[in-house]
mmCIF file of C-alpha atoms in Angstrom:
data_model
loop_
_atom_site.group_PDB
_atom_site.id
_atom_site.type_symbol
_atom_site.label_atom_id
_atom_site.label_comp_id
_atom_site.label_asym_id
_atom_site.label_seq_id
_atom_site.Cartn_x
_atom_site.Cartn_y
_atom_site.Cartn_z
ATOM 1 C CA MET A 1 4.454 0.737 -11.911
ATOM 2 C CA PHE A 2 5.216 1.180 -8.728
ATOM 3 C CA ILE A 3 3.159 3.204 -5.515
ATOM 4 C CA HIS A 4 4.796 5.223 -2.977
ATOM 5 C CA LEU A 5 4.096 4.227 0.421
ATOM 6 C CA GLY A 6 5.467 6.881 2.091
ATOM 7 C CA GLY A 7 9.371 7.730 3.331
ATOM 8 C CA ASP A 8 11.576 5.800 1.308
ATOM 9 C CA THR A 9 8.983 2.783 0.559
ATOM 10 C CA VAL A 10 8.009 1.998 -3.123
ATOM 11 C CA VAL A 11 6.682 -0.917 -4.043
ATOM 12 C CA PRO A 12 5.690 -2.779 -7.294
ATOM 13 C CA LYS A 13 1.904 -2.133 -7.916
ATOM 14 C CA GLU A 14 2.105 -5.691 -9.408
ATOM 15 C CA GLU A 15 2.379 -6.847 -5.644
ATOM 16 C CA VAL A 16 -0.112 -4.984 -3.671
ATOM 17 C CA ILE A 17 -2.875 -7.246 -2.569
ATOM 18 C CA ALA A 18 -4.570 -4.532 -0.085
ATOM 19 C CA ILE A 19 -4.630 -1.069 1.047
ATOM 20 C CA LEU A 20 -6.295 -0.942 4.202
ATOM 21 C CA SER A 21 -6.927 1.357 7.045
ATOM 22 C CA LEU A 22 -5.798 0.668 10.188
ATOM 23 C CA LYS A 23 -8.788 1.482 11.750
ATOM 24 C CA LEU A 24 -10.364 -1.823 10.794
ATOM 25 C CA VAL A 25 -7.346 -3.457 12.447
ATOM 26 C CA ASN A 26 -9.557 -2.819 16.399
ATOM 27 C CA LYS A 27 -12.610 -3.287 14.479
ATOM 28 C CA ALA A 28 -12.992 -7.411 14.784
ATOM 29 C CA ASP A 29 -10.505 -10.162 16.598
ATOM 30 C CA ILE A 30 -9.461 -11.872 13.493
ATOM 31 C CA ASN A 31 -7.840 -8.828 12.166
ATOM 32 C CA ARG A 32 -5.768 -8.321 15.627
ATOM 33 C CA GLU A 33 -4.998 -11.611 15.571
ATOM 34 C CA PHE A 34 -3.565 -11.255 11.860
ATOM 35 C CA MET A 35 -1.834 -8.152 12.679
ATOM 36 C CA VAL A 36 -0.092 -9.905 16.039
ATOM 37 C CA LEU A 37 1.284 -12.825 14.082
ATOM 38 C CA ALA A 38 2.492 -11.277 11.479
ATOM 39 C CA GLU A 39 4.356 -8.756 13.872
ATOM 40 C CA GLU A 40 5.779 -12.368 15.790
ATOM 41 C CA GLU A 41 6.449 -13.350 12.026
ATOM 42 C CA GLY A 42 8.440 -10.205 11.568
ATOM 43 C CA PHE A 43 6.552 -9.529 7.900
ATOM 44 C CA ILE A 44 5.519 -5.876 9.079
ATOM 45 C CA SER A 45 7.370 -2.942 8.136
ATOM 46 C CA ASN A 46 6.642 0.618 10.082
ATOM 47 C CA ILE A 47 7.704 3.271 7.135
ATOM 48 C CA THR A 48 8.306 5.457 9.292
ATOM 49 C CA ASP A 49 8.990 6.207 13.535
ATOM 50 C CA ASN A 50 8.070 9.796 13.034
ATOM 51 C CA ALA A 51 4.141 9.691 12.426
ATOM 52 C CA ALA A 52 1.235 7.982 13.316
ATOM 53 C CA SER A 53 0.277 5.170 11.273
ATOM 54 C CA LYS A 54 -3.018 5.637 9.175
ATOM 55 C CA SER A 55 -3.072 2.607 6.631
ATOM 56 C CA PHE A 56 -1.224 -1.163 6.210
ATOM 57 C CA ILE A 57 -0.605 -2.311 2.874
ATOM 58 C CA ILE A 58 -0.457 -5.924 2.328
ATOM 59 C CA THR A 59 2.173 -7.190 -0.397
ATOM 60 C CA THR A 60 3.217 -10.442 -1.594
ATOM 61 C CA LYS A 61 6.127 -10.070 0.625
ATOM 62 C CA LYS A 62 5.677 -7.643 3.481
ATOM 63 C CA ILE A 63 3.163 -6.121 5.436
ATOM 64 C CA PHE A 64 3.453 -1.927 5.406
ATOM 65 C CA LEU A 65 2.532 0.486 7.842
ATOM 66 C CA SER A 66 2.229 3.977 6.227
ATOM 67 C CA PRO A 67 1.364 7.318 7.344
ATOM 68 C CA ILE A 68 -0.677 7.941 4.481
ATOM 69 C CA SER A 69 -4.182 7.631 4.403
ATOM 70 C CA PRO A 70 -5.693 4.267 2.391
ATOM 71 C CA SER A 71 -7.401 6.764 0.454
ATOM 72 C CA THR A 72 -4.439 8.732 -0.802
ATOM 73 C CA LEU A 73 -2.281 5.412 -1.696
ATOM 74 C CA LYS A 74 -5.604 4.663 -3.893
ATOM 75 C CA LYS A 75 -5.249 7.575 -5.708
ATOM 76 C CA ARG A 76 -1.876 7.346 -6.380
ATOM 77 C CA SER A 77 -2.228 4.127 -7.764
ATOM 78 C CA LYS A 78 -5.626 5.598 -10.048
ATOM 79 C CA GLU A 79 -3.194 8.389 -11.204
ATOM 80 C CA GLU A 80 -0.306 6.082 -12.109
ATOM 81 C CA ILE A 81 -2.869 4.060 -13.970
ATOM 82 C CA ASP A 82 -4.384 6.892 -15.823
ATOM 83 C CA LYS A 83 -0.696 8.271 -16.683
ATOM 84 C CA ASN A 84 -0.014 5.092 -18.704
ATOM 85 C CA GLU A 85 -2.893 5.082 -20.543
ATOM 86 C CA ARG A 86 -2.353 8.389 -21.318
ATOM 87 C CA GLN A 87 1.393 8.002 -22.668
ATOM 88 C CA VAL A 88 0.163 4.644 -24.225
ATOM 89 C CA LYS A 89 -2.581 6.839 -26.653
ATOM 90 C CA ASP A 90 0.111 8.796 -27.145
ATOM 91 C CA LYS A 91 2.608 6.489 -29.022
ATOM 92 C CA PRO A 92 1.827 6.716 -32.481
ATOM 93 C CA TRP A 93 2.222 3.075 -33.760
#
């Protein structure tokens, strides 16, 4: 199961640790420090340069900045789960 984060970026759902609003970064010093350190270490990948980032997605391998809101990404994740559950129920075995 995958989640489309925007642009051409898709990640396996199993790798996603957190989907958070970029507004949270400015709420606390520790959040800013985390993002600065991640940037310095090369862990941050900006999905699109054309739009303002609304969310950051922490995965087991990278941190992605996405122009898609956290609530939309959550809905996409939930839709995939629901779709897979329906497919399993429809199986005759």
